Amino acid sequence: MKNILIIIGVLITILGIATLFKSDQYVGFYYPDANDLLNDIQSQQTFDSLDLCRDWIDEQVSIYNPDDSEYDYECGKNCDLSGGKPYICEETSE
């Protein structure tokens, strides 16, 4: 019984440490038409920083809105993409 408690304690400690070292991941959501937020383009990859996500957004703007018409975007931090829309993110930033 004592060995089982020790094993459980070690596993909880390992999981806690792994969570502390987990890096944030960002996903980009680009809306070519700011008046239609149901139509979005989602980044296929994740980004290690908010700035890299914003760089991806800039690329999308140059492709889909070169005249700088009304668009919108957000970068989601640590999003759960396993379910359908709407996705749940820890936070979103512009």
Backbone as JSON, one array per atom type, in Angstrom:
{
  "sequence": "MKNILIIIGVLITILGIATLFKSDQYVGFYYPDANDLLNDIQSQQTFDSLDLCRDWIDEQVSIYNPDDSEYDYECGKNCDLSGGKPYICEETSE",
  "N": [[0.83, -1.2, 0.0], [1.93, 1.21, 0.82], [3.89, 1.52, -1.14], [2.33, 1.94, -3.42], [1.19, 4.43, -2.87], [3.51, 5.97, -2.9], [4.28, 5.71, -5.58], [2.07, 6.93, -6.84], [2.38, 9.52, -5.82], [4.85, 10.23, -6.99], [4.16, 10.18, -9.72], [2.24, 12.25, -9.83], [3.86, 14.4, -9.15], [5.66, 14.41, -11.35], [3.87, 14.96, -13.47], [3.04, 17.51, -12.67], [5.44, 18.98, -12.85], [5.96, 18.7, -15.6], [3.83, 20.16, -16.64], [4.5, 22.74, -15.84], [6.67, 23.3, -17.51], [5.6, 23.29, -20.0], [5.23, 24.83, -23.08], [3.55, 27.75, -24.33], [1.2, 27.69, -26.99], [0.12, 29.12, -30.01], [-2.66, 29.79, -32.13], [-3.67, 30.98, -35.25], [-6.44, 32.94, -36.32], [-8.0, 34.18, -39.01], [-10.07, 36.6, -40.4], [-11.3, 37.42, -43.35], [-13.36, 39.17, -44.01], [-14.54, 41.54, -41.98], [-17.15, 41.85, -41.27], [-18.29, 39.41, -41.36], [-17.88, 37.1, -39.34], [-18.13, 34.39, -39.26], [-16.86, 33.25, -41.31], [-13.79, 32.14, -41.53], [-10.2, 31.86, -41.74], [-8.08, 29.48, -40.68], [-4.94, 29.03, -39.12], [-2.75, 26.45, -40.18], [-0.68, 25.46, -38.76], [0.76, 25.62, -35.45], [1.99, 28.29, -33.38], [4.89, 29.4, -31.64], [4.91, 31.81, -30.37], [3.15, 34.89, -29.74], [3.88, 36.94, -31.46], [4.82, 35.54, -33.74], [2.45, 34.4, -34.58], [1.06, 36.73, -35.26], [2.66, 37.51, -37.39], [1.96, 35.56, -39.24], [-0.69, 36.33, -39.63], [-0.26, 38.79, -40.92], [0.75, 37.84, -43.35], [-1.55, 36.61, -44.35], [-3.2, 38.82, -44.7], [-1.83, 40.14, -46.75], [-2.31, 38.38, -48.8], [-5.16, 38.01, -48.98], [-6.37, 40.48, -48.5], [-5.13, 42.73, -49.94], [-5.66, 45.4, -50.45], [-6.15, 46.4, -48.03], [-8.72, 46.3, -46.93], [-11.61, 46.01, -44.74], [-10.92, 43.77, -42.26], [-10.54, 41.15, -39.81], [-8.97, 39.61, -36.99], [-7.63, 37.11, -34.77], [-5.47, 35.74, -32.32], [-5.28, 32.76, -30.8], [-4.51, 31.44, -27.63], [-3.19, 28.44, -26.52], [-5.33, 26.73, -27.47], [-8.13, 24.5, -27.51], [-8.6, 22.41, -29.98], [-9.89, 20.13, -30.54], [-12.62, 19.67, -30.5], [-15.61, 20.81, -32.2], [-16.3, 24.03, -33.72], [-17.5, 26.66, -31.63], [-14.05, 27.18, -30.88], [-12.25, 26.6, -27.87], [-10.17, 28.66, -26.1], [-7.41, 29.54, -23.96], [-6.92, 32.26, -23.86], [-7.49, 35.05, -26.07], [-5.88, 37.19, -28.4], [-5.22, 40.24, -30.14]],
  "CA": [[0.0, 0.0, 0.0], [2.83, 2.36, 0.9], [4.53, 1.64, -2.45], [1.35, 2.52, -4.35], [1.11, 5.86, -2.56], [4.75, 6.59, -3.36], [4.19, 5.76, -7.04], [1.09, 7.97, -7.18], [3.02, 10.8, -5.51], [5.87, 10.49, -8.01], [3.45, 10.49, -10.97], [1.65, 13.59, -9.7], [4.98, 15.34, -9.2], [6.14, 14.45, -12.73], [2.87, 15.68, -14.25], [3.1, 18.91, -12.28], [6.65, 19.58, -13.43], [5.77, 18.77, -17.05], [2.9, 21.27, -16.91], [5.24, 24.0, -15.67], [7.58, 23.52, -18.62], [4.86, 23.28, -21.26], [5.24, 26.16, -23.69], [2.29, 28.19, -24.91], [1.05, 27.55, -28.43], [-0.87, 30.06, -30.54], [-3.3, 29.47, -33.4], [-4.19, 32.19, -35.88], [-7.76, 32.94, -36.95], [-8.06, 35.37, -39.86], [-11.41, 36.83, -40.95], [-11.12, 38.35, -44.47], [-14.44, 40.16, -43.97], [-14.82, 41.83, -40.57], [-18.6, 41.8, -41.05], [-18.71, 38.0, -41.42], [-16.92, 36.38, -38.49], [-18.32, 32.95, -39.4], [-15.95, 32.85, -42.38], [-12.42, 32.39, -41.08], [-9.1, 31.03, -42.2], [-7.33, 29.09, -39.48], [-3.57, 28.58, -39.41], [-2.59, 25.0, -40.15], [0.33, 25.15, -37.76], [0.72, 26.44, -34.24], [3.14, 29.19, -33.26], [5.48, 29.43, -30.29], [4.78, 33.13, -29.76], [2.11, 35.75, -30.28], [4.46, 37.67, -32.59], [4.83, 34.65, -34.91], [1.06, 34.31, -35.01], [0.77, 38.0, -35.94], [3.35, 37.47, -38.69], [1.1, 34.75, -40.12], [-1.83, 37.18, -39.97], [0.21, 39.74, -41.93], [0.81, 37.1, -44.62], [-2.92, 36.42, -44.84], [-3.67, 40.14, -45.15], [-1.23, 40.43, -48.05], [-2.92, 37.48, -49.79], [-6.61, 38.14, -49.11], [-6.81, 41.87, -48.38], [-4.0, 43.61, -50.27], [-6.09, 46.8, -50.43], [-6.34, 46.73, -46.61], [-10.14, 46.46, -46.6], [-11.93, 45.61, -43.37], [-10.7, 42.38, -41.87], [-10.35, 41.0, -38.38], [-8.16, 38.44, -36.67], [-7.28, 36.86, -33.38], [-4.53, 34.66, -32.06], [-5.72, 32.05, -29.61], [-3.43, 30.82, -26.84], [-3.47, 27.1, -25.97], [-6.71, 26.41, -27.85], [-8.56, 23.11, -27.65], [-9.14, 22.31, -31.33], [-10.37, 18.76, -30.73], [-14.05, 19.72, -30.76], [-15.99, 21.72, -33.27], [-16.36, 25.46, -33.4], [-16.38, 27.57, -31.38], [-12.93, 26.62, -30.16], [-12.02, 27.16, -26.54], [-8.77, 29.06, -25.91], [-7.15, 30.17, -22.66], [-7.15, 33.69, -24.11], [-7.27, 35.48, -27.44], [-5.27, 38.51, -28.51], [-5.06, 40.78, -31.49]],
  "C": [[0.87, 1.25, 0.0], [3.51, 2.6, -0.45], [3.6, 2.28, -3.47], [1.23, 4.02, -4.12], [2.35, 6.61, -3.03], [4.72, 6.74, -4.88], [3.22, 6.85, -7.48], [1.69, 9.36, -6.92], [4.05, 11.19, -6.55], [5.2, 10.88, -9.33], [2.84, 11.89, -10.93], [2.74, 14.65, -9.78], [5.5, 15.5, -10.63], [5.16, 15.22, -13.61], [2.88, 17.17, -13.93], [4.3, 19.62, -12.88], [6.51, 19.71, -14.94], [4.85, 19.92, -17.43], [3.6, 22.61, -16.79], [6.12, 24.32, -16.86], [6.89, 23.48, -19.99], [4.83, 24.69, -21.83], [3.86, 26.47, -24.28], [2.33, 28.01, -26.42], [-0.08, 28.47, -28.88], [-1.38, 29.55, -31.88], [-3.88, 30.76, -33.95], [-5.56, 31.97, -36.5], [-7.89, 34.26, -37.7], [-9.45, 35.44, -40.5], [-11.28, 37.86, -42.08], [-12.17, 39.46, -44.5], [-14.83, 40.37, -42.5], [-16.3, 41.77, -40.25], [-19.14, 40.38, -41.08], [-17.7, 37.16, -40.64], [-17.15, 34.87, -38.49], [-17.38, 32.39, -40.46], [-14.52, 33.17, -41.96], [-11.45, 31.46, -41.77], [-8.24, 30.75, -40.97], [-5.94, 28.64, -39.89], [-3.5, 27.06, -39.29], [-1.58, 24.56, -39.1], [0.09, 26.0, -36.52], [2.02, 27.23, -34.17], [3.6, 29.23, -31.81], [5.34, 30.78, -29.61], [3.64, 33.89, -30.44], [2.63, 36.52, -31.49], [4.51, 36.82, -33.86], [3.42, 34.47, -35.46], [0.67, 35.58, -35.77], [1.47, 38.09, -37.29], [2.53, 36.67, -39.69], [-0.11, 35.57, -40.56], [-1.43, 38.17, -41.05], [0.31, 39.09, -43.3], [-0.58, 36.93, -45.21], [-3.5, 37.73, -45.37], [-3.11, 40.43, -46.53], [-1.82, 39.56, -49.15], [-4.38, 37.85, -50.04], [-7.13, 39.57, -49.06], [-5.68, 42.84, -48.73], [-4.37, 45.09, -50.27], [-6.41, 47.27, -49.01], [-7.8, 47.02, -46.27], [-10.4, 45.87, -45.22], [-11.77, 44.1, -43.18], [-10.56, 42.34, -40.36], [-9.5, 39.75, -38.16], [-8.07, 38.28, -35.16], [-6.28, 35.72, -33.34], [-4.95, 34.02, -30.75], [-4.56, 31.33, -28.94], [-3.93, 29.51, -26.25], [-4.93, 26.7, -26.22], [-6.94, 24.9, -27.89], [-9.26, 23.02, -29.0], [-9.77, 20.94, -31.58], [-11.87, 18.71, -31.0], [-14.34, 20.62, -31.94], [-15.96, 23.16, -32.8], [-17.55, 25.72, -32.5], [-15.3, 26.87, -30.57], [-12.76, 27.33, -28.82], [-10.51, 27.41, -26.39], [-8.61, 29.65, -24.52], [-7.37, 31.68, -22.75], [-6.94, 33.96, -25.59], [-6.74, 36.9, -27.43], [-5.27, 38.94, -29.96], [-3.64, 41.24, -31.67]]
}
